[in-house]
GROMACS .gro file of C-alpha atoms in nm:
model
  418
    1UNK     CA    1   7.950   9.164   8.285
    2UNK     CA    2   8.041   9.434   8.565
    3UNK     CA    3   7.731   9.555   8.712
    4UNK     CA    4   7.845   9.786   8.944
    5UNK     CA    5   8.186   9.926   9.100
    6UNK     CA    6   8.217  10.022   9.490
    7UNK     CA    7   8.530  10.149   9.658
    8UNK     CA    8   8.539  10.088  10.012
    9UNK     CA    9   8.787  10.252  10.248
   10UNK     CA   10   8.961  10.092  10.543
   11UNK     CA   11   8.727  10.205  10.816
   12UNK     CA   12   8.412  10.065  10.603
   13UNK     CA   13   8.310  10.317  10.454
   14UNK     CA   14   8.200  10.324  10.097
   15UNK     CA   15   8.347  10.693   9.951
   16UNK     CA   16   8.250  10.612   9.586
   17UNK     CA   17   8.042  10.404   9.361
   18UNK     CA   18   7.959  10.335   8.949
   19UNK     CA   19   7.703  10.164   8.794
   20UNK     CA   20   7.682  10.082   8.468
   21UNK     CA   21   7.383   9.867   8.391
   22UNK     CA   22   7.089   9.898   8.698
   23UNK     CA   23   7.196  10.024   8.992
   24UNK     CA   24   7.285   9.799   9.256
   25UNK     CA   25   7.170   9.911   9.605
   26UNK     CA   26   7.463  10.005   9.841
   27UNK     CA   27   7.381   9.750  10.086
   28UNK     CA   28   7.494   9.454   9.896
   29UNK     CA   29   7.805   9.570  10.062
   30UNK     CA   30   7.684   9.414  10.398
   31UNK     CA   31   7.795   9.096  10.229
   32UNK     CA   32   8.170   9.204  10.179
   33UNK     CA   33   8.162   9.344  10.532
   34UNK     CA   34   8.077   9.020  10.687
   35UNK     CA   35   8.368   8.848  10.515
   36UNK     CA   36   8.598   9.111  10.587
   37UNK     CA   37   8.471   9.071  10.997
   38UNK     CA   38   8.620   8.721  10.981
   39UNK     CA   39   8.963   8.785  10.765
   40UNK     CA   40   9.266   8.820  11.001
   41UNK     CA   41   9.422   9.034  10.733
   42UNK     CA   42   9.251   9.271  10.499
   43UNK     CA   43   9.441   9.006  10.243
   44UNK     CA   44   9.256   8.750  10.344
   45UNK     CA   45   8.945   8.870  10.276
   46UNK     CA   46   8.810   8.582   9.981
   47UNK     CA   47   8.848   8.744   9.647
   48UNK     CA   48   8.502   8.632   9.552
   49UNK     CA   49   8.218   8.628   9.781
   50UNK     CA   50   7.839   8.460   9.663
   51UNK     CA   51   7.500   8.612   9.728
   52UNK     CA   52   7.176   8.497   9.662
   53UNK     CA   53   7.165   8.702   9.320
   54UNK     CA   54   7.517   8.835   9.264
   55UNK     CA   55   7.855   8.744   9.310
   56UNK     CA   56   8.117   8.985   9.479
   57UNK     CA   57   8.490   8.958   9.333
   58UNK     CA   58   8.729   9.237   9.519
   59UNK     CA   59   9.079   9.333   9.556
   60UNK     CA   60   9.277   9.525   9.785
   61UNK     CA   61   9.524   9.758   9.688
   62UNK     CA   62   9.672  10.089   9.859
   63UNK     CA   63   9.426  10.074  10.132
   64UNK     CA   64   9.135  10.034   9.952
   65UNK     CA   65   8.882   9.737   9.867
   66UNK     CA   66   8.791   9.761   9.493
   67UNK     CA   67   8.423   9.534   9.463
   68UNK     CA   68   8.290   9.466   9.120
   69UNK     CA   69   7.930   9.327   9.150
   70UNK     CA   70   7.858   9.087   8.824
   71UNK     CA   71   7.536   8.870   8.805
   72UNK     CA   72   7.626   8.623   8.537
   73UNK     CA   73   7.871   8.357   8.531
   74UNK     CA   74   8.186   8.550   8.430
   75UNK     CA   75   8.560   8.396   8.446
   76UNK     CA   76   8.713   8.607   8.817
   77UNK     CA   77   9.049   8.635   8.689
   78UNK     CA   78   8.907   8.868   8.443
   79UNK     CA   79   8.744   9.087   8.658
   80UNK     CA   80   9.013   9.088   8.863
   81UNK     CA   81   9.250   9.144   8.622
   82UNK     CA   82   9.059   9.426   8.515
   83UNK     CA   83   9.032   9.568   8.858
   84UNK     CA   84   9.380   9.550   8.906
   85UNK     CA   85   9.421   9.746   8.562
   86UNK     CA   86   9.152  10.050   8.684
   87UNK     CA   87   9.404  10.087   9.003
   88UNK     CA   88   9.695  10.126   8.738
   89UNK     CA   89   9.536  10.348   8.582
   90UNK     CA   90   9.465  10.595   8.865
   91UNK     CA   91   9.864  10.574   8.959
   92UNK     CA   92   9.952  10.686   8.594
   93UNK     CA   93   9.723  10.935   8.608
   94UNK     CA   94   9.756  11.128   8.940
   95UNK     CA   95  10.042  10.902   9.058
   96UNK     CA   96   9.892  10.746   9.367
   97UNK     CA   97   9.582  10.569   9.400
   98UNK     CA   98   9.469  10.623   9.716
   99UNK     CA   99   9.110  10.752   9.909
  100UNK     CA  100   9.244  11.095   9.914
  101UNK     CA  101   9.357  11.135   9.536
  102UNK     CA  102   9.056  11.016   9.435
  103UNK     CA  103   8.831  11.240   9.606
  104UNK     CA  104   9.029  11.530   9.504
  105UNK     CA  105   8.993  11.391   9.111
  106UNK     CA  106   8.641  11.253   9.126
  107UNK     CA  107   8.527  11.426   8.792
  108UNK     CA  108   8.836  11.235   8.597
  109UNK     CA  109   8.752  10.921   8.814
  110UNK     CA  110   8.448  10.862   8.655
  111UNK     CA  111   8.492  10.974   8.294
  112UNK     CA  112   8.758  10.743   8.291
  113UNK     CA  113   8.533  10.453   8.424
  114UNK     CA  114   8.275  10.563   8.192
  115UNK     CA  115   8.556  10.527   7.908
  116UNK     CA  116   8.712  10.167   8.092
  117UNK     CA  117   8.371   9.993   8.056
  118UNK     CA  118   8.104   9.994   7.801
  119UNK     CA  119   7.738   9.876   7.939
  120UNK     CA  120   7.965   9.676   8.198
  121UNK     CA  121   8.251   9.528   7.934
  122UNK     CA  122   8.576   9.633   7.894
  123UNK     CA  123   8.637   9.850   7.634
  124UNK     CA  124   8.970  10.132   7.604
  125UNK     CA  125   9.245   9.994   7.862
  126UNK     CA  126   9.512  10.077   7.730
  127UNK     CA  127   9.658  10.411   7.907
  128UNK     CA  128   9.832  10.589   7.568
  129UNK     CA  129   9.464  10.532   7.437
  130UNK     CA  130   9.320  10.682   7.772
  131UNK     CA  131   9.540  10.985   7.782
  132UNK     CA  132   9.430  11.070   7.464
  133UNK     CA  133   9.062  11.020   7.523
  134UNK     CA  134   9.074  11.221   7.865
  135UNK     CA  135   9.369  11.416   7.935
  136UNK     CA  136   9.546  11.360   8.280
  137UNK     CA  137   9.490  11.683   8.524
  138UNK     CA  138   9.748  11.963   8.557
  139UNK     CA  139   9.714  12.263   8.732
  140UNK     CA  140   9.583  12.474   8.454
  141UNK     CA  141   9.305  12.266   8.370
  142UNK     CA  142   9.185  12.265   8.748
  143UNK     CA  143   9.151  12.625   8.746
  144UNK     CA  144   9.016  12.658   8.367
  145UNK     CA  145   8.721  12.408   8.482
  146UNK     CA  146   8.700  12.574   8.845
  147UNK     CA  147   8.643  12.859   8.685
  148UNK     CA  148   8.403  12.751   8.385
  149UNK     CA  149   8.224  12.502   8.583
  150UNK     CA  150   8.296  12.267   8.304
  151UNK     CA  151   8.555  11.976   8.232
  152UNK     CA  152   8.772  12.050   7.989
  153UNK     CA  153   8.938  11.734   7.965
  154UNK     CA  154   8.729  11.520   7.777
  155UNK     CA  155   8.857  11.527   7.419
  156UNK     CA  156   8.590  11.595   7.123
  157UNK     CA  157   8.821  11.374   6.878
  158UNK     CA  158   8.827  10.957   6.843
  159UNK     CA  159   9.207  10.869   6.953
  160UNK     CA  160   9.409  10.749   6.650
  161UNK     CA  161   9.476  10.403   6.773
  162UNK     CA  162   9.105  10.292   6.805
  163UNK     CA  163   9.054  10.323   6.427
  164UNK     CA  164   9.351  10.100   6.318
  165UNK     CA  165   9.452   9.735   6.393
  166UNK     CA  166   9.652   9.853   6.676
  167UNK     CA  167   9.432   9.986   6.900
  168UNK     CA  168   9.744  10.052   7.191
  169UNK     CA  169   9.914  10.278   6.984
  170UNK     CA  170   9.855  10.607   6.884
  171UNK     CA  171   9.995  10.677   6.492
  172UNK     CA  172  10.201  10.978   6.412
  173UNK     CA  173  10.429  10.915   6.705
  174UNK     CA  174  10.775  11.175   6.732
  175UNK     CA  175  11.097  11.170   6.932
  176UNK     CA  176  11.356  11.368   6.920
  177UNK     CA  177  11.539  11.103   7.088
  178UNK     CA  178  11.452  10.724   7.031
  179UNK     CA  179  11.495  10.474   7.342
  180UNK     CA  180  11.362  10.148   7.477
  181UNK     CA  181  11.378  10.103   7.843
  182UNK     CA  182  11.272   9.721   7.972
  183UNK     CA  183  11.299   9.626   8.334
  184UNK     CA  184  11.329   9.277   8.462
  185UNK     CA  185  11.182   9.269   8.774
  186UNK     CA  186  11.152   8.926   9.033
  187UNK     CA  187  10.956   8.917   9.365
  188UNK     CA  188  11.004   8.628   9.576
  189UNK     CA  189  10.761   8.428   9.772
  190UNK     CA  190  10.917   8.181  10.003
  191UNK     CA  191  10.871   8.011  10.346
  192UNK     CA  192  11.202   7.927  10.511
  193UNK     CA  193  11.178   7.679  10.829
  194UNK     CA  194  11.328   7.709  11.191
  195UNK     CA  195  11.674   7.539  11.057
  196UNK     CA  196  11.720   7.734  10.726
  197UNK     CA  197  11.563   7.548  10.460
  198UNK     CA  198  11.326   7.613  10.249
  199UNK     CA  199  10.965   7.481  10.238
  200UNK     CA  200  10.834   7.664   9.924
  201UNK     CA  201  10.994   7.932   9.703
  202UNK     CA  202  10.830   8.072   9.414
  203UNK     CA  203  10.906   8.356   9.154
  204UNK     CA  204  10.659   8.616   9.061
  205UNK     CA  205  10.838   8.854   8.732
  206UNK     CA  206  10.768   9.093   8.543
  207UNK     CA  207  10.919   9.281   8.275
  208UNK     CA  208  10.817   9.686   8.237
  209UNK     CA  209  10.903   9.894   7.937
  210UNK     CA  210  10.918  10.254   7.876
  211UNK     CA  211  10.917  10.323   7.462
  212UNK     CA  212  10.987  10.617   7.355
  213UNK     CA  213  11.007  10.536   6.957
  214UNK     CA  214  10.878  10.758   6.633
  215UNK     CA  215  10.657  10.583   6.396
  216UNK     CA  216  10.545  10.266   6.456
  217UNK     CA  217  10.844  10.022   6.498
  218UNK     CA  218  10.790   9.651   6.501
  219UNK     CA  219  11.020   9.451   6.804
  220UNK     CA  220  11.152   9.124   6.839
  221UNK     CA  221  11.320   9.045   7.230
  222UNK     CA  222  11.482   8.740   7.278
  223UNK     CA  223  11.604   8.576   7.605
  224UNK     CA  224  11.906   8.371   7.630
  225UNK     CA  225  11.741   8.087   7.872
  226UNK     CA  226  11.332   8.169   7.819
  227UNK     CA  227  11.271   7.776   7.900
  228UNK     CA  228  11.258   7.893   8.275
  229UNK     CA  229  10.950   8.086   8.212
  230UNK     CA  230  10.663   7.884   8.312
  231UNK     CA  231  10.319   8.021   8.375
  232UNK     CA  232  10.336   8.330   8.120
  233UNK     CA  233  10.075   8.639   8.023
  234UNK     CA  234  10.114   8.852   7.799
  235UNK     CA  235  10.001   9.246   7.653
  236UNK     CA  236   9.783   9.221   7.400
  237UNK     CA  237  10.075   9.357   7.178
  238UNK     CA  238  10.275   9.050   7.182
  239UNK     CA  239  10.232   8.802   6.913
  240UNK     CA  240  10.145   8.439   7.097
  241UNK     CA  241  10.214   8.214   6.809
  242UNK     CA  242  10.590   8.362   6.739
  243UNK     CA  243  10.630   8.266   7.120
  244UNK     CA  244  10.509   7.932   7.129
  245UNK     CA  245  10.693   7.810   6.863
  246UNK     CA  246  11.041   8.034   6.865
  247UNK     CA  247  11.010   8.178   7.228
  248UNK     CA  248  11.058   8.525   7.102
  249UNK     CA  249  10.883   8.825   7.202
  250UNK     CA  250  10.791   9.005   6.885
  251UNK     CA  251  10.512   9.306   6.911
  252UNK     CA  252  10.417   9.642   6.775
  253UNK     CA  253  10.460   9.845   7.117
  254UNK     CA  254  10.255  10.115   7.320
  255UNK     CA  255  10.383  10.476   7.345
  256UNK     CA  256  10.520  10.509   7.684
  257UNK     CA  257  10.494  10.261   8.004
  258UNK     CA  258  10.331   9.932   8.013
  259UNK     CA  259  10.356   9.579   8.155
  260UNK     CA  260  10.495   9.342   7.841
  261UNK     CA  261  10.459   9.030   8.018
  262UNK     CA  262  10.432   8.837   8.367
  263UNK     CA  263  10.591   8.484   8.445
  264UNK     CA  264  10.600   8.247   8.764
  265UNK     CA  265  10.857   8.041   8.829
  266UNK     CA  266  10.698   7.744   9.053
  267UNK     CA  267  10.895   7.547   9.297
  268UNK     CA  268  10.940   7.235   9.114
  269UNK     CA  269  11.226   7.472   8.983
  270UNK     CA  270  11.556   7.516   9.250
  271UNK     CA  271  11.518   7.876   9.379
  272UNK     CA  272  11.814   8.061   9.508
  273UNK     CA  273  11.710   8.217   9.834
  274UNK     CA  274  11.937   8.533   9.820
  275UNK     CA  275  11.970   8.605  10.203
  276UNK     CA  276  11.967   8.420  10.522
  277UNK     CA  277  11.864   8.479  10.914
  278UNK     CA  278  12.025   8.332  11.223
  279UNK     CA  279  11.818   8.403  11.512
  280UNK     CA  280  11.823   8.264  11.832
  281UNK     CA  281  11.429   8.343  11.998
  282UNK     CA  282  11.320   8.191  12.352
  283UNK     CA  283  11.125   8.244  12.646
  284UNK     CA  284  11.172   8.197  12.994
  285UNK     CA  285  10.946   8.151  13.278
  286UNK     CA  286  10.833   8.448  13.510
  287UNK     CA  287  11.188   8.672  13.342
  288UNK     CA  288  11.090   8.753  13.004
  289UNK     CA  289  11.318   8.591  12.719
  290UNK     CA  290  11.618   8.706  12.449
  291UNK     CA  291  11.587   8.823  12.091
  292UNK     CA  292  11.914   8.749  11.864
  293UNK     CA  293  11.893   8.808  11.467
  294UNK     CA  294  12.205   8.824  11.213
  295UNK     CA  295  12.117   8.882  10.844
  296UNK     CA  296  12.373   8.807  10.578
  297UNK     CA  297  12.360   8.756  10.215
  298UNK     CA  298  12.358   8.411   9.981
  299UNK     CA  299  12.373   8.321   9.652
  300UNK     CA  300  12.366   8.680   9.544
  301UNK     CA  301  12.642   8.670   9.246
  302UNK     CA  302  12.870   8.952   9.432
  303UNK     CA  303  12.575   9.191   9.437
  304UNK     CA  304  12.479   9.393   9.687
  305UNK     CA  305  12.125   9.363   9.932
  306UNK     CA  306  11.953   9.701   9.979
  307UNK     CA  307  11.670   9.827  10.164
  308UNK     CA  308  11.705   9.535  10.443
  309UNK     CA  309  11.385   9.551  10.650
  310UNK     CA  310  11.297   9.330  10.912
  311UNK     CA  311  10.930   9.300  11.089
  312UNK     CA  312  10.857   9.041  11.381
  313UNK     CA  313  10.502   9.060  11.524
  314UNK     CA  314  10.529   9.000  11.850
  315UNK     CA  315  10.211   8.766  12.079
  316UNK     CA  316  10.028   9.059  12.269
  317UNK     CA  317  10.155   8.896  12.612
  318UNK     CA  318  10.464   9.120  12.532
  319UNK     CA  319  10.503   9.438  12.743
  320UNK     CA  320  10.806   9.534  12.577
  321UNK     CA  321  11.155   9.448  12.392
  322UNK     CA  322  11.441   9.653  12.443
  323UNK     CA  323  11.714   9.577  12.145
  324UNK     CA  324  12.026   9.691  12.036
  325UNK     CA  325  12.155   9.696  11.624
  326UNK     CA  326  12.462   9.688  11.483
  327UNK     CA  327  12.338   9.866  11.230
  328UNK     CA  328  12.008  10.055  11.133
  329UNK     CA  329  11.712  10.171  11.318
  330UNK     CA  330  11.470   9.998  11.513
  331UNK     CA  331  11.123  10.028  11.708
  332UNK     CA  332  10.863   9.827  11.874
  333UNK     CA  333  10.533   9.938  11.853
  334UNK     CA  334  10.386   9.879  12.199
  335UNK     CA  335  10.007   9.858  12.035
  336UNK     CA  336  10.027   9.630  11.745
  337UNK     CA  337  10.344   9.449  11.919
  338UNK     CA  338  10.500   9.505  11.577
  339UNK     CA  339  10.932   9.543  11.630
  340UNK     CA  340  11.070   9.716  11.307
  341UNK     CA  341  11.415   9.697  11.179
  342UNK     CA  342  11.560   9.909  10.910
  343UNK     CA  343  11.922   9.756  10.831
  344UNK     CA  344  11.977   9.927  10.506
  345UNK     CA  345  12.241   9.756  10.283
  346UNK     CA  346  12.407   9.440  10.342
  347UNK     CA  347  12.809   9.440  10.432
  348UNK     CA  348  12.904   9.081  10.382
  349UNK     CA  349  13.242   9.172  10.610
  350UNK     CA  350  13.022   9.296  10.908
  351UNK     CA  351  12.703   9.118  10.953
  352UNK     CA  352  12.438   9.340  11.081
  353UNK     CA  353  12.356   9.193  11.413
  354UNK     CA  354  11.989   9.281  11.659
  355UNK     CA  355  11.980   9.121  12.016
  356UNK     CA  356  11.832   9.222  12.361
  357UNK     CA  357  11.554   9.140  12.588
  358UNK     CA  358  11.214   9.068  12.539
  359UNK     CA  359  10.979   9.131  12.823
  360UNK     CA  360  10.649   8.968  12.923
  361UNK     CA  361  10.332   9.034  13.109
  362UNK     CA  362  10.370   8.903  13.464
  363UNK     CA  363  10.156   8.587  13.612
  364UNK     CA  364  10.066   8.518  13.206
  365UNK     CA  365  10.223   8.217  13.060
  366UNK     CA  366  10.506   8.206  12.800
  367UNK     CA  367  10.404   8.226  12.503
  368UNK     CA  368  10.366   7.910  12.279
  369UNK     CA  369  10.508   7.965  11.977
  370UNK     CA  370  10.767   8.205  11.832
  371UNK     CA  371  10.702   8.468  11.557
  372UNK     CA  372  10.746   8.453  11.204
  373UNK     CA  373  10.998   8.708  11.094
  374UNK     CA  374  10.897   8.913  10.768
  375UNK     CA  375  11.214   8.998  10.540
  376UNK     CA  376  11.180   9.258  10.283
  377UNK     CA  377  11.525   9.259  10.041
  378UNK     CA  378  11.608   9.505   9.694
  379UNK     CA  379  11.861   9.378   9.485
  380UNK     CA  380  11.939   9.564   9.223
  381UNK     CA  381  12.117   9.449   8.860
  382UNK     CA  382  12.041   9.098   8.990
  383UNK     CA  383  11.752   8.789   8.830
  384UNK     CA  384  11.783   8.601   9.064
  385UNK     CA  385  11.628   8.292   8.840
  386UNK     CA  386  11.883   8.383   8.649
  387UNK     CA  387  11.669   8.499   8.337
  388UNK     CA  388  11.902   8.674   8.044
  389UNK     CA  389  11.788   8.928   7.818
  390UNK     CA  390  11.983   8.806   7.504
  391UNK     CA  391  11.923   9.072   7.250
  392UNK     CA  392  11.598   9.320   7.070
  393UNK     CA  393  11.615   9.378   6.736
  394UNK     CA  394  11.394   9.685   6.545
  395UNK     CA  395  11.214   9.656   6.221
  396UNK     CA  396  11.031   9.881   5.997
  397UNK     CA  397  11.149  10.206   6.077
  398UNK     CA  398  11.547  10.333   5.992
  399UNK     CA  399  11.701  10.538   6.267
  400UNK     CA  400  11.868  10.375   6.595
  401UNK     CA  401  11.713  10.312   6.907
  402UNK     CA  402  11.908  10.368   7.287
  403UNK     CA  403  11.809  10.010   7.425
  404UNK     CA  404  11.861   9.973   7.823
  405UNK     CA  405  11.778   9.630   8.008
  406UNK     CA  406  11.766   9.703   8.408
  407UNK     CA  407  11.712   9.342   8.599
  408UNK     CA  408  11.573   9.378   9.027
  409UNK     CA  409  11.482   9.112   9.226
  410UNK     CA  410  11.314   9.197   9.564
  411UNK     CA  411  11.098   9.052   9.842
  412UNK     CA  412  10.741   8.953   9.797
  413UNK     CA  413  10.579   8.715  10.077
  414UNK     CA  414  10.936   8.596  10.261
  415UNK     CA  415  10.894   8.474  10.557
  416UNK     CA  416  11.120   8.306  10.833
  417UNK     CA  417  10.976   8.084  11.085
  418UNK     CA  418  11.165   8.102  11.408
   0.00000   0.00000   0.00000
């Protein structure tokens, strides 16, 4: 399936590479490059890209273009999927996954490729299963194998999990302490016009668990509303048929973190947008113009916005804009044209408030358009689709789990259009 793996840095450069069938020459590259040379954003560079005898199916994530080369006709979404899951990997195991990290771990980086993939197909995924296969670095072990010349880390046994029917978890499993963590968490995509309503508004979610249980208990979670979830995926844990016909989430879990399930909400649902702008943008001829924002809260349920961040790109006929805030920091970035604002938290009483002057290039026109304003929002103890855990019940092992449910909804795309 996957021939080959390059990782490609923002300035172009290709820092690492894995093959696993022939090896593919490093200019097929030149391909991606080209594509990239017309993106705007490094987003918007097209997650597959043809060749004459390969196809080219990327991702970006923490700086870093991820290109699988395949030759066959393979399904994308897999290989992205999969691509996505190498990245999460690296962040479990040295917590970041960036150019830097990976340089610095290059011996792990590969043996656990080598384990990921098997003659180019997925094989162990599953990180409990990794972490017993390879163990994550430590201090120690980078001096024992500095030392030695050797990597110790590779372990000489099969892990326990690949020999049963549930390959994701590892048997013998102890706790002193038993406890279940899940967190509901809801990004939201939305476009909001000029006058405050809403042309699209979607729901990306996702619910994360930490389990921390002996033996191997079997879970049922139920929701009290779960006809809102649309578009679902699922771990390979969770047993499909018991949610297509009861829409309960019963599964045999992994030791330790992993992603249970993701769900879109689409927007032939009603989505609450949980904050609003009032902004008053123009231009003037040959003076310059004014710049007046308020944020405030809606539909929130009492609860609290956090982490308020605000980021208006300004047209690159702007010298400068000199604003003052209520509340917060801000900066303009006289290069990119990029004004910042870092409100913090919400107070519903005193509306954080941003207005000054913008000023232009002289003898230039005004600019035609105004910007789009970028909102980034943390709410915290708050669905805001309004999904319910209901209850999770244990079976199969005696003693008495600490259950936790933690709900966040935050900002994914938002955009205001001014």
């Amino acid at each position: 399936m996957i021939h080959s793996l390059f990782v490609i840095n923002n300035t172009g450069d290709v820092f690492m590479e894995k093959h696993w069938k022939s090896v593919v020459n490093k200019s097929i590259c030149d391909y991606f490059f080209e594509a990239q040379s017309k993106a705007s954003n490094p987003e918007d560079v097209p997650p597959v890209i043809s060749t004459p005898h390969h196809y080219l199916i990327n991702i970006y994530r923490g700086s870093l273009f991820f290109v699988a080369v395949v030759t066959t006709e393979v399904s994308p979404l897999f290989v992205v999927e999969f691509l996505h899951r190498i990245c999460e990997t690296f962040e479990d195991y040295f917590s970041e996954c960036t150019e830097s990290t990976l340089k610095e771990n290059y011996v792990i980086v590969y043996e656990l490729l080598d384990e990921m993939l098997d003659n180019g197909f997925p094989l162990a995924v599953e990180s409990n299963v990794l972490k017993e296969l390879i163990r994550p670095p430590n201090f120690l072990r980078t001096i024992t194998d500095t030392v030695t010349g050797k990597s110790s880390g590779v372990s000489a046994t099969l892990p326990t999990g690949q020999l049963s029917n549930i390959p994701w978890r590892r048997t013998g499993v102890k706790y002193t302490n038993n406890e279940a963590y899940f967190d509901v968490i809801e990004e939201i995509d939305a476009i909001i016009d000029k006058s405050g309503s809403t042309v699209i508004a979607e729901i990306q979610g996702y619910i994360d668990c930490l389990i921390k249980l002996s033996g191997m208990p079997d879970l049922t979670l139920s929701f009290v509303n779960p006809r809102l979830l649309d578009d679902v995926s699922f771990h390979p844990c969770v047993r499909f048929k018991r949610w297509e016909s009861e829409k309960i989430l019963s599964f045999v879990p992994p030791d330790g973190h992993f992603r249970m399930m993701s769900y879109h909400i689409g927007s032939n649902n009603t989505v609450a947008i949980p904050i609003y702008l009032r902004h008053n943008i123009y231009y003037k001829e040959g003076s310059g113009g004014r710049f007046d924002v308020t944020v405030g809260p809606k539909q929130t349920s009492g609860k609290t916005i956090e982490n308020v961040v605000l980021e208006v790109p300004f047209p690159k006929t702007v010298l400068n804009v000199t604003l003052t805030a209520t509340q917060g920091k801000n900066s303009f970035d006289p290069v990119s044209k990029l004004m910042t604002w870092d409100v913090g938290k919400i107070d519903p009483g005193k509306l954080p408030n941003i207005k000054g002057n913008i000023t232009l290039q002289t003898g230039v026109p005004i600019p035609e358009a105004n910007p789009i304003i970028t909102v980034m929002f943390t709410i915290n103890t708050f669905a805001v689709s309004g999904l319910k855990v209901n209850r999770l019940d244990m079976y199969g092992e005696k003693y008495k789990p600490f259950k936790g449910v933690k709900y966040i909804t935050r900002a994914g795309k938002f955009q205001v259009r001014t």
